[in-house]
PDB file of C-alpha atoms and ligand atoms in Angstrom:
ATOM      1  CA  MET A 710      -1.590  -7.702  48.545  1.00  0.00           C
ATOM      2  CA  GLY A 711       1.967  -8.732  47.669  1.00  0.00           C
ATOM      3  CA  PHE A 712       3.402  -9.082  44.200  1.00  0.00           C
ATOM      4  CA  LEU A 713       2.976 -12.865  44.150  1.00  0.00           C
ATOM      5  CA  ASP A 714      -0.662 -12.567  45.206  1.00  0.00           C
ATOM      6  CA  SER A 715      -1.300 -10.077  42.418  1.00  0.00           C
ATOM      7  CA  ALA A 716       0.498 -12.323  39.961  1.00  0.00           C
ATOM      8  CA  GLN A 717      -1.628 -15.263  41.067  1.00  0.00           C
ATOM      9  CA  GLU A 718      -4.758 -13.197  40.741  1.00  0.00           C
ATOM     10  CA  MET A 719      -3.655 -12.238  37.234  1.00  0.00           C
ATOM     11  CA  LEU A 720      -3.171 -15.873  36.351  1.00  0.00           C
ATOM     12  CA  ASP A 721      -6.556 -16.719  37.841  1.00  0.00           C
ATOM     13  CA  LYS A 722      -8.180 -14.181  35.559  1.00  0.00           C
ATOM     14  CA  GLY A 723      -6.570 -16.020  32.674  1.00  0.00           C
ATOM     15  CA  VAL A 724      -5.551 -15.018  29.208  1.00  0.00           C
ATOM     16  CA  SER A 725      -8.197 -12.329  28.830  1.00  0.00           C
ATOM     17  CA  ALA A 726      -6.651 -10.349  31.691  1.00  0.00           C
ATOM     18  CA  ALA A 727      -3.217 -10.639  30.085  1.00  0.00           C
ATOM     19  CA  LYS A 728      -4.672  -9.411  26.804  1.00  0.00           C
ATOM     20  CA  GLY A 729      -6.239  -6.517  28.670  1.00  0.00           C
ATOM     21  CA  ALA A 730      -2.798  -5.464  29.866  1.00  0.00           C
ATOM     22  CA  VAL A 731      -1.472  -5.483  26.286  1.00  0.00           C
ATOM     23  CA  SER A 732      -4.406  -3.356  25.140  1.00  0.00           C
ATOM     24  CA  GLY A 733      -2.983  -0.524  27.236  1.00  0.00           C
ATOM     25  CA  LEU A 734      -0.444   0.202  24.518  1.00  0.00           C
ATOM     26  CA  ALA A 735      -1.331   3.484  22.779  1.00  0.00           C
ATOM     27  CA  VAL A 736      -2.276   3.143  19.102  1.00  0.00           C
ATOM     28  CA  GLU A 737       0.889   5.037  18.063  1.00  0.00           C
ATOM     29  CA  GLN A 738       2.990   2.525  20.010  1.00  0.00           C
ATOM     30  CA  GLN A 739       1.471  -0.566  18.458  1.00  0.00           C
ATOM     31  CA  ALA A 740       3.572  -2.463  15.939  1.00  0.00           C
ATOM     32  CA  PHE A 741       1.207  -1.977  12.989  1.00  0.00           C
ATOM     33  CA  MET A 742       1.061   1.800  13.460  1.00  0.00           C
ATOM     34  CA  LYS A 743       4.831   2.011  13.878  1.00  0.00           C
ATOM     35  CA  GLY A 744       5.234   0.026  10.657  1.00  0.00           C
ATOM     36  CA  PHE A 745       2.712   2.276   8.908  1.00  0.00           C
ATOM     37  CA  ALA A 746       4.531   5.442  10.008  1.00  0.00           C
ATOM     38  CA  ARG A 747       7.897   3.942   9.045  1.00  0.00           C
ATOM     39  CA  LEU A 748       6.633   3.164   5.526  1.00  0.00           C
ATOM     40  CA  CYS A 749       5.551   6.801   5.104  1.00  0.00           C
ATOM     41  CA  ASN A 750       8.872   8.040   6.450  1.00  0.00           C
ATOM     42  CA  ASP A 751      10.949   5.671   4.321  1.00  0.00           C
ATOM     43  CA  GLY A 752       9.030   6.784   1.213  1.00  0.00           C
ATOM     44  CA  TRP A 753       9.626  10.419   2.168  1.00  0.00           C
ATOM     45  CA  ASN A 754      13.362   9.719   2.549  1.00  0.00           C
ATOM     46  CA  GLN A 755      13.397   8.204  -0.948  1.00  0.00           C
ATOM     47  CA  GLY A 756      11.936  11.420  -2.387  1.00  0.00           C
ATOM     48  CA  TRP A 757       8.654   9.802  -3.367  1.00  0.00           C
ATOM     49  CA  HIS A 758       6.391  12.150  -1.391  1.00  0.00           C
ATOM     50  CA  GLU A 759       6.880  15.760  -2.386  1.00  0.00           C
ATOM     51  CA  ARG A 760       4.424  18.040  -0.596  1.00  0.00           C
ATOM     52  CA  ASN A 761       1.344  15.912   0.167  1.00  0.00           C
ATOM     53  CA  GLY A 762       2.100  13.443  -2.615  1.00  0.00           C
ATOM     54  CA  GLY A 763       1.332   9.786  -2.046  1.00  0.00           C
ATOM     55  CA  ASN A 764      -0.753   7.960   0.541  1.00  0.00           C
ATOM     56  CA  ALA A 765      -0.980   4.636   2.352  1.00  0.00           C
ATOM     57  CA  SER A 766      -3.548   2.345   3.921  1.00  0.00           C
ATOM     58  CA  TYR A 767      -3.440  -0.810   6.008  1.00  0.00           C
ATOM     59  CA  ARG A 768      -6.206  -3.369   6.651  1.00  0.00           C
ATOM     60  CA  MET A 769      -5.981  -4.148  10.370  1.00  0.00           C
ATOM     61  CA  THR A 770      -6.206  -7.649  11.843  1.00  0.00           C
ATOM     62  CA  THR A 771      -8.995  -8.532  14.309  1.00  0.00           C
ATOM     63  CA  GLU A 772      -6.379  -8.632  17.115  1.00  0.00           C
ATOM     64  CA  GLU A 773      -5.094  -5.167  16.228  1.00  0.00           C
ATOM     65  CA  VAL A 774      -8.638  -3.786  16.222  1.00  0.00           C
ATOM     66  CA  SER A 775      -9.256  -5.330  19.669  1.00  0.00           C
ATOM     67  CA  SER A 776      -6.086  -3.855  21.123  1.00  0.00           C
ATOM     68  CA  CYS A 777      -6.971  -0.400  19.766  1.00  0.00           C
ATOM     69  CA  ARG A 778     -10.633  -0.345  20.797  1.00  0.00           C
ATOM     70  CA  THR A 779     -10.055   1.268  24.188  1.00  0.00           C
ATOM     71  CA  PHE A 780      -8.504   4.228  22.360  1.00  0.00           C
ATOM     72  CA  PHE A 781     -11.268   4.663  19.785  1.00  0.00           C
ATOM     73  CA  TYR A 782     -13.459   7.794  20.026  1.00  0.00           C
ATOM     74  CA  ASP A 783     -16.485   7.409  22.263  1.00  0.00           C
ATOM     75  CA  ASN A 784     -18.407   9.148  19.501  1.00  0.00           C
ATOM     76  CA  PRO A 785     -17.133   8.130  16.049  1.00  0.00           C
ATOM     77  CA  SER A 786     -17.805  10.466  13.109  1.00  0.00           C
ATOM     78  CA  SER A 787     -21.015   9.986  11.146  1.00  0.00           C
ATOM     79  CA  TRP A 788     -20.936   7.537   8.243  1.00  0.00           C
ATOM     80  CA  VAL A 789     -19.571   8.938   4.973  1.00  0.00           C
ATOM     81  CA  PRO A 790     -20.599   7.196   1.717  1.00  0.00           C
ATOM     82  CA  LEU A 791     -17.690   5.950  -0.397  1.00  0.00           C
ATOM     83  CA  GLY A 792     -19.537   6.025  -3.716  1.00  0.00           C
ATOM     84  CA  VAL A 793     -18.455   2.404  -4.244  1.00  0.00           C
ATOM     85  CA  ARG A 794     -19.266  -0.850  -2.444  1.00  0.00           C
ATOM     86  CA  ALA A 795     -17.096  -3.849  -1.529  1.00  0.00           C
ATOM     87  CA  GLU A 796     -18.788  -6.794   0.182  1.00  0.00           C
ATOM     88  CA  GLU A 797     -15.342  -8.190   1.069  1.00  0.00           C
ATOM     89  CA  LEU A 798     -14.566  -5.216   3.300  1.00  0.00           C
ATOM     90  CA  ARG A 799     -17.724  -5.022   5.427  1.00  0.00           C
ATOM     91  CA  GLY A 800     -16.763  -4.286   9.032  1.00  0.00           C
ATOM     92  CA  GLU A 801     -13.027  -3.955   8.306  1.00  0.00           C
ATOM     93  CA  PHE A 802     -10.847  -1.287   9.936  1.00  0.00           C
ATOM     94  CA  PHE A 803      -8.152   0.623   8.033  1.00  0.00           C
ATOM     95  CA  ALA A 804      -5.270   2.781   9.129  1.00  0.00           C
ATOM     96  CA  VAL A 805      -5.002   5.441   6.423  1.00  0.00           C
ATOM     97  CA  THR A 806      -3.105   8.667   5.774  1.00  0.00           C
ATOM     98  CA  ALA A 807      -5.058  11.910   6.029  1.00  0.00           C
ATOM     99  CA  SER A 808      -6.084  13.971   3.014  1.00  0.00           C
ATOM    100  CA  GLY A 809      -3.557  16.764   2.470  1.00  0.00           C
ATOM    101  CA  SER A 810      -1.114  15.391   5.036  1.00  0.00           C
ATOM    102  CA  HIS A 811       2.570  15.368   4.144  1.00  0.00           C
ATOM    103  CA  LEU A 812       3.901  11.834   4.513  1.00  0.00           C
ATOM    104  CA  ARG A 813       7.066  13.194   6.189  1.00  0.00           C
ATOM    105  CA  ASN A 814       4.857  14.179   9.128  1.00  0.00           C
ATOM    106  CA  VAL A 815       3.053  10.866   9.702  1.00  0.00           C
ATOM    107  CA  ALA A 816       5.708   9.403  12.002  1.00  0.00           C
ATOM    108  CA  LEU A 817       5.867  12.661  14.006  1.00  0.00           C
ATOM    109  CA  ASP A 818       2.118  12.725  14.677  1.00  0.00           C
ATOM    110  CA  PRO A 819       0.142   9.711  13.407  1.00  0.00           C
ATOM    111  CA  ASN A 820      -2.935  10.890  15.321  1.00  0.00           C
ATOM    112  CA  ARG A 821      -3.157  14.015  13.128  1.00  0.00           C
ATOM    113  CA  ASN A 822      -1.636  12.928   9.811  1.00  0.00           C
ATOM    114  CA  ALA A 823      -3.371   9.556   9.723  1.00  0.00           C
ATOM    115  CA  GLY A 824      -6.245   7.805  11.433  1.00  0.00           C
ATOM    116  CA  ILE A 825      -8.384   4.697  11.587  1.00  0.00           C
ATOM    117  CA  VAL A 826     -11.699   4.274   9.778  1.00  0.00           C
ATOM    118  CA  GLU A 827     -14.291   1.570  10.214  1.00  0.00           C
ATOM    119  CA  ILE A 828     -16.175   0.298   7.151  1.00  0.00           C
ATOM    120  CA  GLY A 829     -19.930  -0.036   7.620  1.00  0.00           C
ATOM    121  CA  ALA A 830     -21.958  -3.246   7.533  1.00  0.00           C
ATOM    122  CA  SER A 831     -22.979  -2.547   3.915  1.00  0.00           C
ATOM    123  CA  GLY A 832     -19.375  -2.130   2.731  1.00  0.00           C
ATOM    124  CA  ASP A 833     -20.060   1.277   1.198  1.00  0.00           C
ATOM    125  CA  ALA A 834     -19.298   3.871   3.886  1.00  0.00           C
ATOM    126  CA  TRP A 835     -16.620   4.778   6.437  1.00  0.00           C
ATOM    127  CA  ARG A 836     -16.513   6.546   9.760  1.00  0.00           C
ATOM    128  CA  ILE A 837     -13.566   7.826  11.775  1.00  0.00           C
ATOM    129  CA  VAL A 838     -12.880   5.936  15.014  1.00  0.00           C
ATOM    130  CA  TRP A 839      -9.371   7.225  15.794  1.00  0.00           C
ATOM    131  CA  GLY A 840      -6.984  10.009  14.683  1.00  0.00           C
ATOM    132  CA  PHE A 841      -7.552  12.565  11.880  1.00  0.00           C
ATOM    133  CA  LYS A 842      -7.199  15.262  14.550  1.00  0.00           C
ATOM    134  CA  GLY A 843      -8.117  18.760  13.388  1.00  0.00           C
ATOM    135  CA  GLU A 844     -11.016  17.959  11.064  1.00  0.00           C
ATOM    136  CA  GLY A 845      -8.951  15.511   8.987  1.00  0.00           C
ATOM    137  CA  VAL A 846     -10.413  12.891   6.642  1.00  0.00           C
ATOM    138  CA  PRO A 847      -8.886   9.921   4.748  1.00  0.00           C
ATOM    139  CA  THR A 848      -6.775  10.559   1.638  1.00  0.00           C
ATOM    140  CA  SER A 849      -8.513  11.685  -1.563  1.00  0.00           C
ATOM    141  CA  GLU A 850      -7.333   8.377  -3.049  1.00  0.00           C
ATOM    142  CA  PHE A 851      -9.200   6.344  -0.417  1.00  0.00           C
ATOM    143  CA  PRO A 852     -11.741   5.028  -2.992  1.00  0.00           C
ATOM    144  CA  SER A 853      -8.781   3.602  -4.971  1.00  0.00           C
ATOM    145  CA  HIS A 854      -7.214   2.147  -1.825  1.00  0.00           C
ATOM    146  CA  PHE A 855     -10.557   0.690  -0.785  1.00  0.00           C
ATOM    147  CA  LEU A 856     -11.332  -1.064  -4.079  1.00  0.00           C
ATOM    148  CA  CYS A 857      -7.723  -2.296  -4.378  1.00  0.00           C
ATOM    149  CA  HIS A 858      -7.955  -3.765  -0.866  1.00  0.00           C
ATOM    150  CA  ALA A 859     -11.186  -5.525  -1.828  1.00  0.00           C
ATOM    151  CA  VAL A 860      -9.615  -7.147  -4.892  1.00  0.00           C
ATOM    152  CA  ARG A 861      -6.309  -8.009  -3.228  1.00  0.00           C
ATOM    153  CA  LYS A 862      -8.029  -9.460  -0.151  1.00  0.00           C
ATOM    154  CA  ARG A 863      -9.929 -11.784  -2.479  1.00  0.00           C
ATOM    155  CA  VAL A 864      -7.146 -12.763  -4.895  1.00  0.00           C
ATOM    156  CA  THR A 865      -4.539 -13.296  -2.150  1.00  0.00           C
ATOM    157  CA  GLN A 866      -6.936 -15.065   0.254  1.00  0.00           C
ATOM    158  CA  GLY A 867      -6.510 -12.270   2.784  1.00  0.00           C
ATOM    159  CA  ARG A 868      -2.706 -12.035   2.642  1.00  0.00           C
ATOM    160  CA  ASP A 869      -2.399  -8.529   1.214  1.00  0.00           C
ATOM    161  CA  ARG A 870      -3.015  -5.856   3.835  1.00  0.00           C
ATOM    162  CA  VAL A 871      -1.094  -2.817   2.587  1.00  0.00           C
ATOM    163  CA  VAL A 872      -1.923  -0.505  -0.312  1.00  0.00           C
ATOM    164  CA  TYR A 873       0.693   2.154  -0.974  1.00  0.00           C
ATOM    165  CA  HIS A 874       0.762   5.010  -3.475  1.00  0.00           C
ATOM    166  CA  ALA A 875       4.020   6.851  -4.247  1.00  0.00           C
ATOM    167  CA  HIS A 876       5.412   9.321  -6.807  1.00  0.00           C
ATOM    168  CA  PRO A 877       8.849   7.875  -7.705  1.00  0.00           C
ATOM    169  CA  SER A 878      10.601  10.001 -10.370  1.00  0.00           C
ATOM    170  CA  ALA A 879      12.198   7.440 -12.699  1.00  0.00           C
ATOM    171  CA  THR A 880       8.999   5.385 -12.839  1.00  0.00           C
ATOM    172  CA  VAL A 881       7.021   8.490 -13.780  1.00  0.00           C
ATOM    173  CA  ALA A 882       9.733   9.467 -16.306  1.00  0.00           C
ATOM    174  CA  CYS A 883       9.405   6.045 -17.974  1.00  0.00           C
ATOM    175  CA  SER A 884       5.693   6.659 -18.442  1.00  0.00           C
ATOM    176  CA  LEU A 885       6.532   9.769 -20.483  1.00  0.00           C
ATOM    177  CA  VAL A 886       8.644   7.713 -22.873  1.00  0.00           C
ATOM    178  CA  LEU A 887       7.084   4.242 -22.999  1.00  0.00           C
ATOM    179  CA  PRO A 888       3.554   3.524 -24.279  1.00  0.00           C
ATOM    180  CA  ALA A 889       0.863   2.909 -21.634  1.00  0.00           C
ATOM    181  CA  ASP A 890       1.061  -0.837 -22.170  1.00  0.00           C
ATOM    182  CA  ALA A 891       1.780  -3.339 -19.377  1.00  0.00           C
ATOM    183  CA  ARG A 892       3.761  -5.732 -21.581  1.00  0.00           C
ATOM    184  CA  THR A 893       6.084  -3.042 -22.951  1.00  0.00           C
ATOM    185  CA  VAL A 894       6.688  -1.392 -19.571  1.00  0.00           C
ATOM    186  CA  THR A 895       7.196  -4.685 -17.724  1.00  0.00           C
ATOM    187  CA  ARG A 896       9.647  -6.018 -20.326  1.00  0.00           C
ATOM    188  CA  ALA A 897      11.684  -2.805 -20.215  1.00  0.00           C
ATOM    189  CA  LEU A 898      11.946  -3.037 -16.428  1.00  0.00           C
ATOM    190  CA  TRP A 899      12.570  -6.804 -16.213  1.00  0.00           C
ATOM    191  CA  LYS A 900      15.268  -6.769 -18.869  1.00  0.00           C
ATOM    192  CA  CYS A 901      17.489  -4.039 -17.439  1.00  0.00           C
ATOM    193  CA  MET A 902      17.987  -5.450 -13.938  1.00  0.00           C
ATOM    194  CA  THR A 903      18.154  -9.082 -12.707  1.00  0.00           C
ATOM    195  CA  GLU A 904      16.237  -8.236  -9.540  1.00  0.00           C
ATOM    196  CA  GLY A 905      13.271  -6.921 -11.553  1.00  0.00           C
ATOM    197  CA  VAL A 906      11.492 -10.184 -12.303  1.00  0.00           C
ATOM    198  CA  ILE A 907      12.317 -11.432  -8.799  1.00  0.00           C
ATOM    199  CA  ALA A 908      10.576  -8.436  -7.203  1.00  0.00           C
ATOM    200  CA  PHE A 909       7.613  -8.223  -9.586  1.00  0.00           C
ATOM    201  CA  PRO A 910       7.240 -11.565 -11.422  1.00  0.00           C
ATOM    202  CA  GLY A 911       3.615 -10.812 -12.283  1.00  0.00           C
ATOM    203  CA  GLY A 912       4.660  -7.633 -14.075  1.00  0.00           C
ATOM    204  CA  VAL A 913       3.463  -4.057 -13.733  1.00  0.00           C
ATOM    205  CA  GLY A 914      -0.045  -3.064 -14.812  1.00  0.00           C
ATOM    206  CA  VAL A 915      -0.452   0.232 -16.647  1.00  0.00           C
ATOM    207  CA  LEU A 916      -3.496   2.490 -16.996  1.00  0.00           C
ATOM    208  CA  PRO A 917      -4.104   5.375 -19.355  1.00  0.00           C
ATOM    209  CA  TRP A 918      -3.691   8.778 -17.686  1.00  0.00           C
ATOM    210  CA  MET A 919      -6.688   9.549 -15.474  1.00  0.00           C
ATOM    211  CA  ALA A 920      -7.618  12.345 -13.096  1.00  0.00           C
ATOM    212  CA  PRO A 921      -6.470  11.614  -9.513  1.00  0.00           C
ATOM    213  CA  GLY A 922      -8.815  10.993  -6.622  1.00  0.00           C
ATOM    214  CA  GLY A 923     -11.770   9.813  -8.698  1.00  0.00           C
ATOM    215  CA  LEU A 924     -13.969   6.742  -8.823  1.00  0.00           C
ATOM    216  CA  GLU A 925     -12.994   6.078 -12.461  1.00  0.00           C
ATOM    217  CA  LEU A 926      -9.341   5.753 -11.420  1.00  0.00           C
ATOM    218  CA  ALA A 927     -10.380   3.659  -8.402  1.00  0.00           C
ATOM    219  CA  ARG A 928     -12.361   1.198 -10.529  1.00  0.00           C
ATOM    220  CA  ALA A 929      -9.694   0.949 -13.249  1.00  0.00           C
ATOM    221  CA  THR A 930      -6.868   0.448 -10.722  1.00  0.00           C
ATOM    222  CA  SER A 931      -8.681  -2.244  -8.783  1.00  0.00           C
ATOM    223  CA  ALA A 932      -9.446  -4.069 -12.058  1.00  0.00           C
ATOM    224  CA  GLN A 933      -5.692  -4.128 -12.758  1.00  0.00           C
ATOM    225  CA  MET A 934      -5.088  -5.420  -9.228  1.00  0.00           C
ATOM    226  CA  GLU A 935      -6.872  -8.655 -10.181  1.00  0.00           C
ATOM    227  CA  ALA A 936      -3.652  -9.521 -12.023  1.00  0.00           C
ATOM    228  CA  TYR A 937      -0.945  -7.127 -10.775  1.00  0.00           C
ATOM    229  CA  ASP A 938       0.321  -6.038  -7.366  1.00  0.00           C
ATOM    230  CA  ALA A 939       1.896  -2.929  -8.924  1.00  0.00           C
ATOM    231  CA  VAL A 940       0.004  -0.558 -11.214  1.00  0.00           C
ATOM    232  CA  LEU A 941       1.554   2.413 -12.995  1.00  0.00           C
ATOM    233  CA  TRP A 942      -0.475   5.597 -13.169  1.00  0.00           C
ATOM    234  CA  PRO A 943       1.247   7.363 -16.095  1.00  0.00           C
ATOM    235  CA  GLN A 944       2.546  10.891 -15.457  1.00  0.00           C
ATOM    236  CA  HIS A 945       1.622  10.343 -11.819  1.00  0.00           C
ATOM    237  CA  GLY A 946       3.049   7.429  -9.838  1.00  0.00           C
ATOM    238  CA  LEU A 947       2.652   3.855  -8.668  1.00  0.00           C
ATOM    239  CA  MET A 948      -0.085   2.036  -6.766  1.00  0.00           C
ATOM    240  CA  CYS A 949       1.118  -1.122  -5.013  1.00  0.00           C
ATOM    241  CA  ALA A 950      -0.409  -3.841  -2.841  1.00  0.00           C
ATOM    242  CA  ALA A 951       1.505  -6.169  -0.533  1.00  0.00           C
ATOM    243  CA  PRO A 952       1.111  -8.388   2.539  1.00  0.00           C
ATOM    244  CA  ASP A 953       3.145  -6.098   4.823  1.00  0.00           C
ATOM    245  CA  PHE A 954       4.939  -2.750   5.005  1.00  0.00           C
ATOM    246  CA  ASP A 955       8.376  -4.120   4.068  1.00  0.00           C
ATOM    247  CA  ALA A 956       6.965  -5.821   0.987  1.00  0.00           C
ATOM    248  CA  ALA A 957       5.055  -2.676  -0.077  1.00  0.00           C
ATOM    249  CA  PHE A 958       8.121  -0.468   0.312  1.00  0.00           C
ATOM    250  CA  GLY A 959      10.355  -3.047  -1.367  1.00  0.00           C
ATOM    251  CA  LEU A 960       8.018  -3.406  -4.332  1.00  0.00           C
ATOM    252  CA  VAL A 961       7.929   0.328  -5.063  1.00  0.00           C
ATOM    253  CA  GLN A 962      11.682   0.534  -4.529  1.00  0.00           C
ATOM    254  CA  ALA A 963      12.384  -2.349  -6.926  1.00  0.00           C
ATOM    255  CA  VAL A 964      10.151  -0.918  -9.677  1.00  0.00           C
ATOM    256  CA  GLU A 965      11.740   2.497  -9.201  1.00  0.00           C
ATOM    257  CA  LYS A 966      15.285   1.100  -9.217  1.00  0.00           C
ATOM    258  CA  ALA A 967      14.668  -0.777 -12.477  1.00  0.00           C
ATOM    259  CA  ALA A 968      13.065   2.357 -13.960  1.00  0.00           C
ATOM    260  CA  ASP A 969      16.058   4.415 -12.847  1.00  0.00           C
ATOM    261  CA  VAL A 970      18.499   2.000 -14.511  1.00  0.00           C
ATOM    262  CA  TYR A 971      16.366   2.005 -17.661  1.00  0.00           C
ATOM    263  CA  VAL A 972      16.190   5.811 -17.796  1.00  0.00           C
ATOM    264  CA  ARG A 973      19.948   6.194 -17.247  1.00  0.00           C
ATOM    265  CA  ALA A 974      20.802   3.581 -19.866  1.00  0.00           C
ATOM    266  CA  ARG A 975      18.430   5.122 -22.370  1.00  0.00           C
ATOM    267  CA  CYS A 976      19.913   8.571 -21.776  1.00  0.00           C
ATOM    268  CA  MET A 977      23.417   7.159 -22.325  1.00  0.00           C
ATOM    269  CA  MET A 978      22.156   5.612 -25.560  1.00  0.00           C
ATOM    270  CA  GLY A 979      21.087   9.048 -26.792  1.00  0.00           C
ATOM    271  CA  GLY A 980      17.448   8.168 -26.219  1.00  0.00           C
ATOM    272  CA  GLN A 981      17.522   4.791 -27.958  1.00  0.00           C
ATOM    273  CA  GLU A 982      16.550   1.487 -26.366  1.00  0.00           C
ATOM    274  CA  PRO A 983      19.455   0.105 -24.236  1.00  0.00           C
ATOM    275  CA  ALA A 984      21.747  -2.105 -26.343  1.00  0.00           C
ATOM    276  CA  HIS A 985      22.479  -4.928 -23.897  1.00  0.00           C
ATOM    277  CA  VAL A 986      19.587  -6.282 -21.871  1.00  0.00           C
ATOM    278  CA  ILE A 987      18.671  -9.625 -20.307  1.00  0.00           C
ATOM    279  CA  PRO A 988      17.252 -11.884 -23.032  1.00  0.00           C
ATOM    280  CA  ASP A 989      13.866 -13.609 -22.592  1.00  0.00           C
ATOM    281  CA  GLU A 990      15.634 -16.929 -21.868  1.00  0.00           C
ATOM    282  CA  GLY A 991      17.501 -15.117 -19.097  1.00  0.00           C
ATOM    283  CA  ILE A 992      14.248 -13.912 -17.519  1.00  0.00           C
ATOM    284  CA  ARG A 993      12.946 -17.513 -17.739  1.00  0.00           C
ATOM    285  CA  ALA A 994      16.147 -18.792 -16.108  1.00  0.00           C
ATOM    286  CA  ILE A 995      15.801 -16.344 -13.191  1.00  0.00           C
ATOM    287  CA  ALA A 996      12.143 -17.354 -12.783  1.00  0.00           C
ATOM    288  CA  ALA A 997      13.109 -21.042 -12.781  1.00  0.00           C
ATOM    289  CA  ALA A 998      15.980 -20.542 -10.321  1.00  0.00           C
ATOM    290  CA  TYR A 999      13.718 -18.751  -7.838  1.00  0.00           C
ATOM    291  CA  ARG A1000      10.515 -20.651  -8.696  1.00  0.00           C
ATOM    292  CA  LEU A1001       8.739 -17.406  -9.514  1.00  0.00           C
ATOM    293  CA  PRO A1002       5.158 -17.182 -10.819  1.00  0.00           C
ATOM    294  CA  VAL A1003       6.430 -15.251 -13.853  1.00  0.00           C
ATOM    295  CA  ASN A1004       3.872 -13.734 -16.222  1.00  0.00           C
ATOM    296  CA  GLU A1005       4.593 -15.866 -19.323  1.00  0.00           C
ATOM    297  CA  ALA A1006       2.413 -13.641 -21.513  1.00  0.00           C
ATOM    298  CA  PHE A1007       5.104 -10.968 -21.235  1.00  0.00           C
ATOM    299  CA  LEU A1008       7.891 -13.220 -22.544  1.00  0.00           C
ATOM    300  CA  GLY A1009       8.622 -13.752 -26.229  1.00  0.00           C
TER     301      GLY A1009
HETATM  302  O1  2HA B2522      -2.263  12.572  -1.955  1.00  0.00           O
HETATM  303  O2  2HA B2522      -0.840  11.545  -4.336  1.00  0.00           O
HETATM  304  O3  2HA B2522      -2.791  10.987  -5.977  1.00  0.00           O
HETATM  305  C1  2HA B2522      -1.973  13.208  -3.131  1.00  0.00           C
HETATM  306  C2  2HA B2522      -1.837  12.207  -4.210  1.00  0.00           C
HETATM  307  C3  2HA B2522      -2.993  12.035  -5.105  1.00  0.00           C
HETATM  308 ZN1   ZN B2523      -0.602  10.675  -6.267  1.00  0.00          ZN
END
C-alpha cells in the first residue's frame, strides 16, 4: 500500500484514528507534563525548593487523561484513603510530585519524582496509575493540594488547575516579622511594589503556624482558598492556586518579589516600617487602571 493509500485509509478512519496517533506521545513528552516539570525546575532555580521542600499538583483535562491512558499501569495501585472527601474531584486525575522527591529532579525523571493518581468515585481515595517509580507515593501535602483543588475548581468554575507549594525566603522572613493577619501582610506587600496588587489583587491569606502534612493544615488552607489564590503558611512557605503553570509560578514570584523589597526596605530603615510606600489611593488607582478585582476590605 502506497503512502497516499495509507493516508486515505487514515482519513477514512476519521478523527478517532488521528487522535490515536497523538496518544502515542509518552506522558513525559506531553505538554502538561513538560509544563509541570518546568514549574518544578523554575522553582528550584529560584531557590524555593531546598532539599525536598515544596510540591506541585495539576488537575488534568479529560483530553490529557485520554492521551495518557495507553501509558497507565495495567494494574494500578490499590486505593489509598485520603482522610478527607471532595465531591468535586470524583474521578479526576492529578499529576503530582512524589513524597520526598527533590523538585530539582522532576524534570530529569518525571516518572520517578512525580506520577499520576486517579481519584475514586467517592472522592475520598487515590490510586497510582502512572509514575512514582520505586515505591513512590504523592507528596505528604497531597491532602492540602486535594482540598485546595476542590475549592478552587468550584470558585473558579473549573479554571484553576495548578496548586503549587514553595518555600521562598523573603516571604517566610516576612512571616517572622509581621503578624499572622491577611490584611496586614497584604497591605505591606501591595504598598511596596506597584506590581503587587496587579499580581494578587485578592490579597494573600495567612494562617497561624501549623504542622506540615496534616489534615488540619489541609482544611484550614482550603478554607482560605475560598477567598485567596495565595495563602501564607508562616515560618514555612506559600500555597498558591492558578489556572496554569505560568500563572502559578508568576504568582509565587510576585509575592516573593514584593516580600523581598519589603524586607530590604525594612532592613534599611533599621527595622522600622518603610517610610515611603504607595498610598491607598494609589492602590485604588492601579486597580482602576487595570480593572482589577481588588480586595476593598484591605484598603483604608
Ligand atoms: O515536601 O514542603 O510542606 C516538603 C514540604 C512540606
Ligand atoms: Zn513545605
